[in-house]
Amino acid sequence: MKKQSFLAFLLAAGVATAAVAQQAPEKIKVKTKRKAKTEAPSAAERAADAVDKATAAPASADLPRTYAETITQADLRQHLTVLASDAYEGRETGEKGQKMAAEYIANRFKELGLQGPVQGSDNPYLQHFTMVRSTWADGATLKVGGQTFKWLTDFYAAGSTGFAQETAIQPVFAGYGIEQDGYSDYAALGDVKGKDLLILIGEPQNDKGTALLGKDGQGSKWGQDYRAKLQLASQKGARSVFFVDFNPNSNFEKMAARMTPYISRPSIAFKDAAPGTARATAFFVSPAVGYKMLGSNAAAVTKYTTGINKAGKPTATPFKPAKALVKAAKKTEDFTTENVLGYLEGTDKKDEIMVLSAHYDHIGIINGEVHNGADDDGSGTVTVLEMAEAFVKAKAEGHGPRRSVLFLTVTGEEKGLLGSEYYTDHPIFPLANTVVDLNTDMVGRTDKDHEGKGEYVYVIGSDKLSSQLHQILLDQNQKYTQIDLDFRYNDPEDPNRFYYRSDHYNFAKHRIPVAFFFNGVHDDYHGAGDEVEKIEFPQMEKRARLVFYTAWELANRDQRIVVDSNKK
């Protein structure tokens, strides 16, 4: 799952297309070996598997249950033990391990008898597309008021463009860089197209010390995720944004040192990106640089932010930013990556398509250590493989789905939902005929909020575009799995922004109903400890079956679900 939040970005992070922390180490292939990843299914899992297969109800009794019970702990473990092994090198987008994973998934789809629907490809199961990989060149500099500041000590950057030559800039101070109903830092600025903005990290607070713009005392997206500010600035045509954090508890130099391994890794972007669609380059500068660029000092900045907090709205800026010279060039190279597709044709409603998706990429090798991503998102990938097997078995026994099913495993999610964006921009099947996307991203672990409690899964987005989808999910869970469906992250304005952070969102943007199944984050999220031996296969099996039960009903009901909401 794609990383988010400014703090998380700084500490471990994956960001969107302009991400620092999702970039791969250049030419590093050293692997730190830990526990071997060749563990076979346990005796208990093999026994449970045998019982499931031997006692499956007759097809005439309960077809969904019959085929859901072919999704077993043992089979999930078998596939995951391969895909999340050190041999796959963390499945970094465009790298050897990702190619190996694509081949494994494509071969499995072929073994099952699914069709490869990609025409014109050297492999009909693979949808290739070209990306650009970029790394920061040596020699980046920032000069303000005759003083030269150091790269990775006083400033660093995230983005795919930068400044190839030393360039003079005149920063425009944009306060907190926020614009929403009742609050706008841009209202007094006019047109900022082509300009370079200076924006404060964080957000205004009320007199109780809580976020002024958040809900129920929580921080808003503006304080939680710098990318919301960067996206807004990009939409307004800004060329670059210089972010500065004046929080006295921050230690920029220490943070820059911790970020260095991530900043040195490549970022990726689409080769054929339309002009004007790239985000502005984001620079992060130390407080000392920030004061220099503002032409001010700590007392004046504190007075300014206190005034905003008291007024509850932007106030007139007292600052006169200083001119600067910046150089931060990037080296680029093209490469290809691929989505993997398997297609099962339906019966009387075969022109309508249901998508079952997951991303199979992860973040590769960092500092010589393999990040295997067993939960993120090996768990979702093998869930798709198991659902494919269940639907194929149903069809072989004369109970195939009425609607066609596209099993879609995508790459580049960790770089900004790129694979699903490519598919929805270049669909193999018309989006108008696409009924729903059920997306599975991290279903193998338990988060801290549910430790010691019963079985659960977060479901996000199911009520956003189709009330019928939401009700079908509730009904199928009540009938078959009876696990706690936690909808706490369903609000698109939730500061965690999970609704925007996995591949379902690219379908939702096109008004295709979605549901995103997720177990929440844990201590190993985007860490080297996300390993197969920590996966809770009994819980994962039940979550996978819930997705299948929901998919079965969606594939076989008389009418396609309606789109009855304006949300996306």
Coordinates of C-alpha atoms in Angstrom, one line a residue:
M1 CA 0.0 0.0 0.0
K2 CA 1.2 3.5 -0.8
K3 CA 2.8 5.3 2.1
Q4 CA 1.5 8.7 3.2
S5 CA 1.7 11.5 5.7
F6 CA 4.5 13.9 6.0
L7 CA 6.0 12.3 9.1
A8 CA 5.6 8.9 7.7
F9 CA 7.2 10.1 4.5
L10 CA 10.2 11.5 6.3
L11 CA 10.7 8.4 8.4
A12 CA 10.1 5.5 6.0
A13 CA 8.0 6.7 3.2
G14 CA 6.6 6.0 -0.1
V15 CA 5.1 9.0 -1.8
A16 CA 3.3 9.5 -5.1
T17 CA 4.9 9.9 -8.4
A18 CA 7.2 12.6 -7.0
A19 CA 8.2 10.3 -4.1
V20 CA 11.4 10.3 -2.3
A21 CA 10.9 7.2 -0.2
Q22 CA 9.5 4.9 -2.8
Q23 CA 12.6 5.0 -4.9
A24 CA 14.9 2.1 -5.6
P25 CA 18.6 2.0 -4.7
E26 CA 20.7 2.6 -7.7
K27 CA 22.5 -0.6 -8.8
I28 CA 22.4 -2.1 -5.3
K29 CA 21.8 -5.9 -5.4
V30 CA 23.2 -6.8 -2.1
K31 CA 20.8 -8.8 0.0
T32 CA 20.9 -9.1 3.8
K33 CA 19.8 -12.6 4.5
R34 CA 17.4 -13.3 7.3
K35 CA 15.2 -16.3 8.0
A36 CA 14.7 -18.5 5.0
K37 CA 11.4 -18.0 3.2
T38 CA 10.8 -21.6 2.1
E39 CA 8.4 -22.6 4.9
A40 CA 5.9 -25.1 3.6
P41 CA 2.2 -25.1 4.7
S42 CA 1.9 -26.3 8.3
A43 CA 0.5 -29.7 9.2
A44 CA -2.6 -27.9 10.7
E45 CA -3.1 -26.0 7.5
R46 CA -2.7 -29.1 5.3
A47 CA -5.3 -30.9 7.5
A48 CA -7.7 -27.9 7.4
D49 CA -7.2 -27.8 3.6
A50 CA -8.1 -31.5 3.3
V51 CA -11.2 -31.1 5.5
D52 CA -12.3 -28.1 3.5
K53 CA -12.0 -30.0 0.2
A54 CA -13.5 -33.2 1.5
T55 CA -16.5 -31.7 3.2
A56 CA -17.4 -29.0 0.7
A57 CA -21.1 -28.8 0.4
P58 CA -22.7 -30.1 -2.8
A59 CA -22.9 -27.4 -5.5
S60 CA -26.7 -27.5 -5.4
A61 CA -26.7 -26.7 -1.7
D62 CA -24.8 -23.4 -1.6
L63 CA -22.7 -22.6 -4.6
P64 CA -20.9 -19.5 -3.1
R65 CA -19.8 -21.5 0.0
T66 CA -18.7 -24.5 -2.1
Y67 CA -16.2 -22.4 -4.1
A68 CA -15.2 -20.0 -1.3
E69 CA -14.0 -23.0 0.6
T70 CA -11.5 -23.8 -2.1
I71 CA -9.7 -20.6 -0.9
T72 CA -7.5 -22.1 1.9
Q73 CA -4.8 -21.1 4.3
A74 CA -2.4 -23.7 2.7
D75 CA -2.9 -22.4 -0.8
L76 CA -2.5 -18.8 0.3
R77 CA 0.7 -19.7 2.1
Q78 CA 2.1 -21.7 -0.9
H79 CA 1.8 -18.7 -3.3
L80 CA 2.9 -16.1 -0.8
T81 CA 6.0 -18.1 0.3
V82 CA 7.2 -17.7 -3.3
L83 CA 6.2 -14.1 -4.1
A84 CA 7.5 -12.7 -0.8
S85 CA 10.8 -14.6 -0.8
D86 CA 14.2 -13.0 -0.9
A87 CA 14.6 -14.4 -4.4
Y88 CA 12.0 -11.8 -5.6
E89 CA 14.1 -8.9 -4.1
G90 CA 11.2 -7.0 -2.8
R91 CA 9.4 -6.7 -6.2
E92 CA 10.6 -3.2 -6.9
T93 CA 8.9 -1.6 -9.9
G94 CA 10.9 -2.2 -13.1
E95 CA 13.5 -4.4 -11.3
K96 CA 14.3 -8.1 -11.6
G97 CA 12.0 -9.2 -8.7
Q98 CA 9.0 -7.4 -10.1
K99 CA 9.6 -9.1 -13.5
M100 CA 9.8 -12.5 -11.7
A101 CA 6.6 -11.8 -9.9
A102 CA 4.8 -10.8 -13.1
E103 CA 6.0 -14.0 -14.7
Y104 CA 4.8 -16.1 -11.8
I105 CA 1.3 -14.5 -11.8
A106 CA 1.0 -14.7 -15.5
N107 CA 2.0 -18.4 -15.5
R108 CA -0.6 -19.1 -12.8
F109 CA -3.3 -17.4 -14.7
K110 CA -2.3 -19.5 -17.7
E111 CA -2.3 -22.7 -15.7
L112 CA -5.8 -22.0 -14.5
G113 CA -7.0 -21.6 -18.0
L114 CA -7.8 -17.9 -17.8
Q115 CA -7.5 -15.9 -21.1
G116 CA -4.7 -13.4 -21.6
P117 CA -6.7 -10.4 -22.8
V118 CA -3.9 -8.0 -23.9
Q119 CA -3.7 -7.8 -27.7
G120 CA -0.5 -6.8 -29.3
S121 CA 1.6 -7.8 -26.3
D122 CA 4.5 -10.3 -26.5
N123 CA 2.6 -12.0 -23.6
P124 CA -1.2 -11.6 -23.7
Y125 CA -1.3 -11.7 -19.9
L126 CA 1.1 -8.6 -19.6
Q127 CA 0.1 -5.0 -20.2
H128 CA 3.5 -3.3 -20.7
F129 CA 4.1 0.4 -20.4
T130 CA 7.1 2.7 -20.4
M131 CA 8.2 4.7 -17.4
V132 CA 11.0 7.2 -16.8
R133 CA 13.4 6.5 -13.8
S134 CA 15.1 9.6 -12.5
T135 CA 17.8 10.2 -9.8
W136 CA 19.3 13.3 -8.4
A137 CA 22.6 14.3 -9.9
D138 CA 25.6 15.3 -7.8
G139 CA 26.2 19.0 -7.2
A140 CA 22.8 20.3 -6.1
T141 CA 23.1 23.8 -4.6
L142 CA 20.9 26.5 -3.0
K143 CA 22.1 30.0 -2.6
V144 CA 20.2 32.7 -0.6
G145 CA 21.6 36.2 0.2
G146 CA 25.1 35.2 -0.8
Q147 CA 25.1 32.1 1.4
T148 CA 25.4 28.7 -0.1
F149 CA 23.5 25.8 1.5
K150 CA 24.3 22.1 1.3
W151 CA 22.3 19.3 -0.3
L152 CA 21.2 16.7 2.2
T153 CA 22.3 18.9 5.1
D154 CA 20.3 22.1 4.6
F155 CA 17.8 21.0 1.9
Y156 CA 16.7 18.1 -0.1
A157 CA 14.0 17.5 -2.7
A158 CA 11.4 15.1 -4.1
G159 CA 10.2 15.1 -7.7
S160 CA 10.8 14.1 -11.2
T161 CA 11.9 17.5 -12.7
G162 CA 14.1 19.7 -10.5
F163 CA 16.3 22.5 -12.0
A164 CA 18.9 21.2 -14.5
Q165 CA 20.7 24.6 -14.6
E166 CA 21.3 27.1 -11.8
T167 CA 18.0 29.1 -11.8
A168 CA 17.1 32.4 -10.2
I169 CA 13.8 32.2 -8.3
Q170 CA 11.7 34.8 -6.4
P171 CA 9.7 32.8 -3.8
V172 CA 6.1 33.7 -3.2
F173 CA 5.1 33.1 0.4
A174 CA 1.8 31.2 0.5
G175 CA 1.3 30.7 4.2
Y176 CA 0.3 27.2 5.0
G177 CA -0.6 26.6 1.4
I178 CA -4.2 25.7 2.2
E179 CA -7.4 26.3 0.2
Q180 CA -10.8 25.0 1.3
D181 CA -14.3 26.4 2.1
G182 CA -13.8 29.3 4.5
Y183 CA -10.0 29.3 4.4
S184 CA -7.6 30.2 1.6
D185 CA -4.0 31.1 1.6
Y186 CA -4.2 31.7 -2.1
A187 CA -7.0 34.3 -2.2
A188 CA -4.6 37.2 -1.8
L189 CA -1.9 35.8 -4.1
G190 CA -3.5 36.0 -7.5
D191 CA -2.1 33.8 -10.3
V192 CA 0.8 31.6 -9.1
K193 CA 1.3 29.8 -12.5
G194 CA 5.0 29.3 -13.1
K195 CA 6.0 30.7 -9.7
D196 CA 8.0 29.2 -6.9
L197 CA 6.1 29.0 -3.6
L198 CA 7.3 29.0 0.0
I199 CA 4.9 27.1 2.3
L200 CA 4.9 26.2 6.0
I201 CA 4.6 22.6 7.1
G202 CA 1.7 22.0 9.4
E203 CA -1.7 23.7 9.8
P204 CA -3.3 26.4 12.0
Q205 CA -4.7 25.5 15.4
N206 CA -7.6 26.9 17.4
D207 CA -7.3 28.3 21.0
K208 CA -7.5 24.7 22.4
G209 CA -4.4 23.6 20.5
T210 CA -6.2 21.4 18.1
A211 CA -6.3 21.6 14.3
L212 CA -8.5 24.5 13.2
L213 CA -9.6 22.8 10.0
G214 CA -9.9 19.1 11.2
K215 CA -12.9 17.2 12.3
D216 CA -13.6 16.3 15.9
G217 CA -10.3 17.6 17.0
Q218 CA -8.3 15.6 14.5
G219 CA -5.7 17.0 12.2
S220 CA -6.8 17.7 8.7
K221 CA -5.3 16.4 5.5
W222 CA -3.3 19.7 5.2
G223 CA -1.4 19.0 8.4
Q224 CA -1.1 15.2 7.9
D225 CA 0.1 15.1 4.3
Y226 CA 2.3 17.6 2.6
R227 CA 1.3 16.1 -0.7
A228 CA -2.2 17.6 -0.4
K229 CA -0.5 21.1 -0.4
L230 CA 1.8 20.0 -3.2
Q231 CA -1.1 18.8 -5.3
L232 CA -3.0 22.0 -4.8
A233 CA 0.1 24.1 -5.8
S234 CA 0.6 21.9 -8.9
Q235 CA -3.0 22.4 -9.9
K236 CA -2.5 26.1 -9.7
G237 CA 0.5 25.8 -11.9
A238 CA 3.3 26.4 -9.4
R239 CA 6.8 25.4 -10.7
S240 CA 8.2 24.4 -7.3
V241 CA 7.3 24.5 -3.7
F242 CA 9.8 25.1 -0.8
F243 CA 8.4 23.5 2.4
V244 CA 9.8 24.6 5.7
D245 CA 9.0 23.3 9.2
F246 CA 9.6 25.8 12.0
N247 CA 8.4 23.4 14.7
P248 CA 11.1 23.8 17.5
N249 CA 10.9 20.0 18.1
S250 CA 12.0 19.2 14.6
N251 CA 15.6 18.4 13.9
F252 CA 16.1 19.0 10.2
E253 CA 19.7 17.9 10.1
K254 CA 19.0 14.6 11.8
M255 CA 16.0 14.0 9.6
A256 CA 18.0 14.8 6.4
A257 CA 20.6 12.3 7.4
R258 CA 18.0 9.6 7.9
M259 CA 16.4 10.5 4.6
T260 CA 19.6 10.3 2.6
P261 CA 19.3 6.6 1.6
Y262 CA 15.8 7.3 0.3
I263 CA 16.5 10.5 -1.5
S264 CA 19.3 8.8 -3.4
R265 CA 16.8 6.3 -4.8
P266 CA 15.1 6.8 -8.2
S267 CA 11.6 8.2 -8.6
I268 CA 9.5 7.1 -11.6
A269 CA 6.9 8.8 -13.8
F270 CA 5.0 8.0 -17.0
K271 CA 7.0 8.3 -20.2
D272 CA 3.9 9.6 -22.0
A273 CA 2.6 11.9 -19.3
A274 CA 0.6 14.8 -20.7
P275 CA 2.2 18.2 -20.5
G276 CA 1.3 20.0 -17.3
T277 CA 0.3 16.9 -15.4
A278 CA 3.5 16.5 -13.4
R279 CA 3.6 17.8 -9.9
A280 CA 5.7 20.7 -8.9
T281 CA 9.1 19.8 -7.5
A282 CA 9.0 19.8 -3.7
F283 CA 12.0 21.1 -1.8
F284 CA 12.4 20.7 2.0
V285 CA 14.6 23.3 3.7
S286 CA 15.9 23.7 7.2
P287 CA 14.5 26.4 9.5
A288 CA 17.7 28.4 9.0
V289 CA 17.2 28.4 5.2
G290 CA 13.5 29.1 5.7
Y291 CA 14.2 32.2 7.8
K292 CA 16.8 33.3 5.2
M293 CA 14.3 32.8 2.3
L294 CA 11.6 34.7 4.2
G295 CA 13.9 37.5 5.1
S296 CA 12.8 37.1 8.7
N297 CA 13.4 35.5 12.1
A298 CA 11.8 33.1 14.6
A299 CA 10.0 35.8 16.6
A300 CA 8.3 37.2 13.5
V301 CA 7.2 33.8 12.2
T302 CA 5.8 32.9 15.6
K303 CA 3.9 36.2 15.7
Y304 CA 2.5 35.5 12.2
T305 CA 1.3 31.9 13.0
T306 CA -0.1 33.0 16.4
G307 CA -2.1 35.7 14.6
I308 CA -3.6 33.1 12.2
N309 CA -4.5 30.8 15.1
K310 CA -6.3 33.7 16.9
A311 CA -8.1 35.0 13.8
G312 CA -9.0 31.5 12.5
K313 CA -8.1 32.6 9.0
P314 CA -5.1 33.7 7.0
T315 CA -3.7 37.1 7.9
A316 CA -1.7 39.6 5.9
T317 CA 1.9 38.4 5.5
P318 CA 4.7 40.6 6.8
F319 CA 7.4 38.8 4.9
K320 CA 9.4 39.9 1.9
P321 CA 11.0 36.7 0.6
A322 CA 14.6 36.9 -0.7
K323 CA 15.7 35.9 -4.2
A324 CA 17.5 32.6 -4.4
L325 CA 19.6 30.5 -6.9
V326 CA 18.8 26.8 -7.0
K327 CA 20.3 23.9 -9.0
A328 CA 19.1 20.4 -8.6
A329 CA 19.5 18.4 -11.8
K330 CA 18.1 14.9 -12.5
K331 CA 19.5 12.0 -14.5
T332 CA 16.8 10.0 -16.3
E333 CA 16.4 6.6 -18.1
D334 CA 13.5 4.8 -19.6
F335 CA 12.3 1.4 -18.5
T336 CA 9.3 -0.8 -18.9
T337 CA 7.0 -2.4 -16.3
E338 CA 3.8 -4.3 -16.6
N339 CA 0.3 -5.1 -15.2
V340 CA -0.7 -8.7 -15.2
L341 CA -4.2 -9.6 -16.4
G342 CA -6.3 -12.8 -16.4
Y343 CA -9.8 -12.9 -17.9
L344 CA -12.7 -15.3 -17.3
E345 CA -15.6 -14.8 -19.7
G346 CA -19.0 -14.7 -18.3
T347 CA -22.2 -16.3 -19.6
D348 CA -25.3 -14.2 -20.4
K349 CA -23.9 -11.0 -19.0
K350 CA -20.4 -11.4 -20.3
D351 CA -20.1 -7.9 -21.7
E352 CA -20.2 -6.5 -18.2
I353 CA -16.8 -6.7 -16.4
M354 CA -16.1 -7.1 -12.7
V355 CA -12.5 -6.3 -11.7
L356 CA -10.7 -8.0 -8.8
S357 CA -7.5 -6.1 -8.2
A358 CA -4.3 -6.0 -6.0
H359 CA -0.8 -4.6 -6.5
Y360 CA 2.0 -7.0 -6.6
D361 CA 4.9 -4.6 -6.4
H362 CA 6.7 -3.5 -3.3
I363 CA 9.7 -1.3 -2.4
G364 CA 12.6 -3.5 -3.2
I365 CA 16.0 -3.5 -1.5
I366 CA 16.9 -0.6 0.9
N367 CA 20.4 -0.3 2.4
G368 CA 21.1 -3.9 1.2
E369 CA 18.1 -5.3 3.0
V370 CA 15.2 -7.0 1.2
H371 CA 11.8 -5.6 1.9
N372 CA 9.6 -8.5 0.9
G373 CA 6.1 -7.0 1.4
A374 CA 4.4 -10.2 2.5
D375 CA 1.4 -8.2 3.8
D376 CA 1.8 -5.2 1.5
D377 CA 0.7 -6.5 -0.9
G378 CA 1.7 -10.1 -1.3
S379 CA -1.5 -10.9 0.7
G380 CA -3.8 -9.1 -1.7
T381 CA -2.0 -10.6 -4.7
V382 CA -2.4 -14.2 -3.6
T383 CA -6.0 -13.5 -2.6
V384 CA -6.6 -12.6 -6.2
L385 CA -4.9 -15.8 -7.4
E386 CA -7.1 -17.9 -5.0
M387 CA -10.3 -16.1 -6.1
A388 CA -9.3 -16.8 -9.7
E389 CA -8.9 -20.5 -9.0
A390 CA -12.3 -20.6 -7.2
F391 CA -14.1 -18.9 -10.2
V392 CA -12.4 -21.1 -12.7
K393 CA -13.4 -24.2 -10.8
A394 CA -17.0 -23.0 -10.6
K395 CA -17.0 -22.5 -14.4
A396 CA -15.5 -25.9 -15.0
E397 CA -18.3 -27.4 -13.0
G398 CA -21.0 -25.6 -14.9
H399 CA -21.4 -22.7 -12.5
G400 CA -19.4 -19.9 -14.2
P401 CA -20.1 -16.3 -13.4
R402 CA -22.7 -14.5 -15.4
R403 CA -20.6 -11.4 -15.7
S404 CA -17.0 -11.6 -16.9
V405 CA -14.2 -11.3 -14.3
L406 CA -10.9 -9.5 -14.9
F407 CA -8.2 -10.5 -12.4
L408 CA -5.9 -7.5 -12.4
T409 CA -2.6 -7.4 -10.5
V410 CA -0.9 -4.1 -11.0
T411 CA 2.6 -2.7 -10.7
G412 CA 3.8 0.8 -9.5
E413 CA 1.3 1.2 -6.7
E414 CA 4.1 2.0 -4.3
K415 CA 5.2 4.8 -6.7
G416 CA 1.8 6.5 -6.7
L417 CA -0.9 4.0 -8.0
L418 CA 0.7 4.1 -11.4
G419 CA -0.2 0.7 -12.7
S420 CA -3.9 1.1 -12.0
E421 CA -3.8 4.6 -13.4
Y422 CA -2.3 3.2 -16.6
Y423 CA -5.0 0.5 -16.8
T424 CA -7.8 3.0 -16.3
D425 CA -6.3 5.4 -18.9
H426 CA -5.7 2.5 -21.3
P427 CA -8.4 -0.1 -20.4
I428 CA -8.5 -3.5 -22.1
F429 CA -12.2 -3.5 -21.5
P430 CA -14.4 -0.4 -21.8
L431 CA -14.7 1.4 -18.5
A432 CA -18.4 2.0 -19.3
N433 CA -18.8 -1.8 -19.1
T434 CA -16.8 -2.1 -15.9
V435 CA -19.3 -2.7 -13.1
V436 CA -17.1 -2.7 -10.0
D437 CA -13.6 -3.0 -8.6
L438 CA -12.9 -5.0 -5.4
N439 CA -9.4 -4.1 -4.4
T440 CA -7.4 -6.1 -1.8
D441 CA -4.4 -4.4 -0.3
M442 CA -3.0 -5.8 3.0
V443 CA -5.3 -8.5 4.5
G444 CA -2.8 -10.7 6.3
R445 CA -2.1 -9.0 9.7
T446 CA -3.7 -7.3 12.7
D447 CA -3.3 -3.6 13.5
K448 CA -2.9 -2.3 17.0
D449 CA -6.5 -1.2 17.3
H450 CA -7.7 -4.8 16.9
E451 CA -5.1 -6.7 18.9
G452 CA -6.9 -9.2 21.2
K453 CA -10.2 -8.6 19.5
G454 CA -12.2 -10.6 17.1
E455 CA -11.8 -11.1 13.4
Y456 CA -12.2 -7.9 11.4
V457 CA -11.4 -6.1 8.1
Y458 CA -11.5 -2.4 7.2
V459 CA -13.6 -1.7 4.2
I460 CA -13.2 1.6 2.5
G461 CA -15.2 3.3 -0.3
S462 CA -18.0 0.7 -0.5
D463 CA -20.7 3.4 0.1
K464 CA -19.2 6.1 -2.0
L465 CA -20.7 5.4 -5.4
S466 CA -23.2 2.6 -5.0
S467 CA -25.5 2.0 -2.0
Q468 CA -26.2 -1.4 -3.5
L469 CA -22.5 -2.4 -3.4
H470 CA -22.4 -1.5 0.3
Q471 CA -25.5 -3.5 1.1
I472 CA -24.3 -6.5 -0.8
L473 CA -21.1 -6.5 1.2
L474 CA -23.1 -6.3 4.5
D475 CA -25.4 -9.1 3.4
Q476 CA -22.7 -11.4 2.3
N477 CA -20.7 -10.9 5.5
Q478 CA -23.8 -11.5 7.6
K479 CA -24.6 -14.7 5.7
Y480 CA -21.2 -16.2 5.5
T481 CA -18.3 -14.7 7.4
Q482 CA -19.7 -12.7 10.3
I483 CA -16.5 -10.6 10.8
D484 CA -16.4 -7.1 12.1
L485 CA -16.5 -4.7 9.1
D486 CA -14.8 -1.6 10.3
F487 CA -15.7 1.5 8.2
R488 CA -13.9 4.1 10.3
Y489 CA -11.7 5.1 7.3
N490 CA -14.6 5.4 4.9
D491 CA -14.6 9.2 5.0
P492 CA -12.5 10.6 2.2
E493 CA -11.6 13.5 4.5
D494 CA -10.1 11.2 7.1
P495 CA -6.6 12.5 7.8
N496 CA -5.1 9.1 6.9
R497 CA -6.5 9.5 3.4
F498 CA -6.6 5.7 2.9
Y499 CA -9.4 6.1 0.4
Y500 CA -6.9 7.7 -2.0
R501 CA -4.0 5.4 -1.2
S502 CA -4.6 2.2 -3.1
D503 CA -5.6 1.1 -6.6
H504 CA -9.3 1.2 -6.3
Y505 CA -9.2 5.0 -6.3
N506 CA -8.3 5.1 -10.0
F507 CA -11.5 3.2 -10.8
A508 CA -13.5 5.5 -8.4
K509 CA -12.2 8.5 -10.3
H510 CA -14.1 7.2 -13.3
R511 CA -17.2 6.7 -11.3
I512 CA -16.9 2.9 -11.1
P513 CA -18.0 1.6 -7.7
V514 CA -15.2 0.3 -5.5
A515 CA -14.6 -1.5 -2.2
F516 CA -11.1 -1.6 -0.7
F517 CA -10.3 -4.4 1.8
F518 CA -7.5 -3.7 4.3
N519 CA -6.2 -4.9 7.7
G520 CA -4.6 -1.5 8.7
V521 CA -1.0 -0.6 9.2
H522 CA 1.4 -2.3 11.7
D523 CA 5.0 -1.9 12.9
D524 CA 6.4 -3.7 9.8
Y525 CA 4.5 -1.5 7.3
H526 CA 7.1 -0.7 4.6
G527 CA 9.7 -2.2 6.8
A528 CA 12.1 -5.2 6.3
G529 CA 10.0 -7.2 8.9
D530 CA 7.0 -7.6 6.6
E531 CA 7.6 -11.3 6.2
V532 CA 5.6 -14.5 5.5
E533 CA 6.1 -15.9 9.0
K534 CA 4.2 -12.9 10.5
I535 CA 1.1 -13.5 8.3
E536 CA -2.0 -14.6 10.2
F537 CA -3.3 -17.1 7.6
P538 CA -6.6 -18.0 9.4
Q539 CA -7.7 -14.4 9.4
M540 CA -6.4 -13.9 5.9
E541 CA -8.4 -16.9 4.6
K542 CA -11.6 -15.5 6.1
R543 CA -11.0 -12.0 4.6
A544 CA -10.3 -13.5 1.2
R545 CA -13.5 -15.5 1.4
L546 CA -15.5 -12.4 2.2
V547 CA -14.1 -10.7 -0.9
F548 CA -15.0 -13.8 -2.9
Y549 CA -18.6 -14.0 -1.5
T550 CA -19.1 -10.3 -2.4
A551 CA -17.6 -10.9 -5.9
W552 CA -19.8 -13.9 -6.4
E553 CA -23.0 -11.9 -5.7
L554 CA -21.9 -9.0 -7.9
A555 CA -21.0 -11.4 -10.8
N556 CA -24.3 -13.2 -10.7
R557 CA -27.1 -10.8 -9.7
D558 CA -29.7 -10.0 -12.3
Q559 CA -28.9 -6.2 -12.5
R560 CA -25.6 -4.5 -12.4
I561 CA -25.2 -2.3 -9.3
V562 CA -26.4 1.2 -9.7
V563 CA -24.2 4.3 -9.4
D564 CA -26.3 6.5 -7.1
S565 CA -23.9 8.9 -5.5
N566 CA -21.9 11.9 -6.7
K567 CA -18.9 11.0 -4.5
K568 CA -15.7 9.7 -6.0

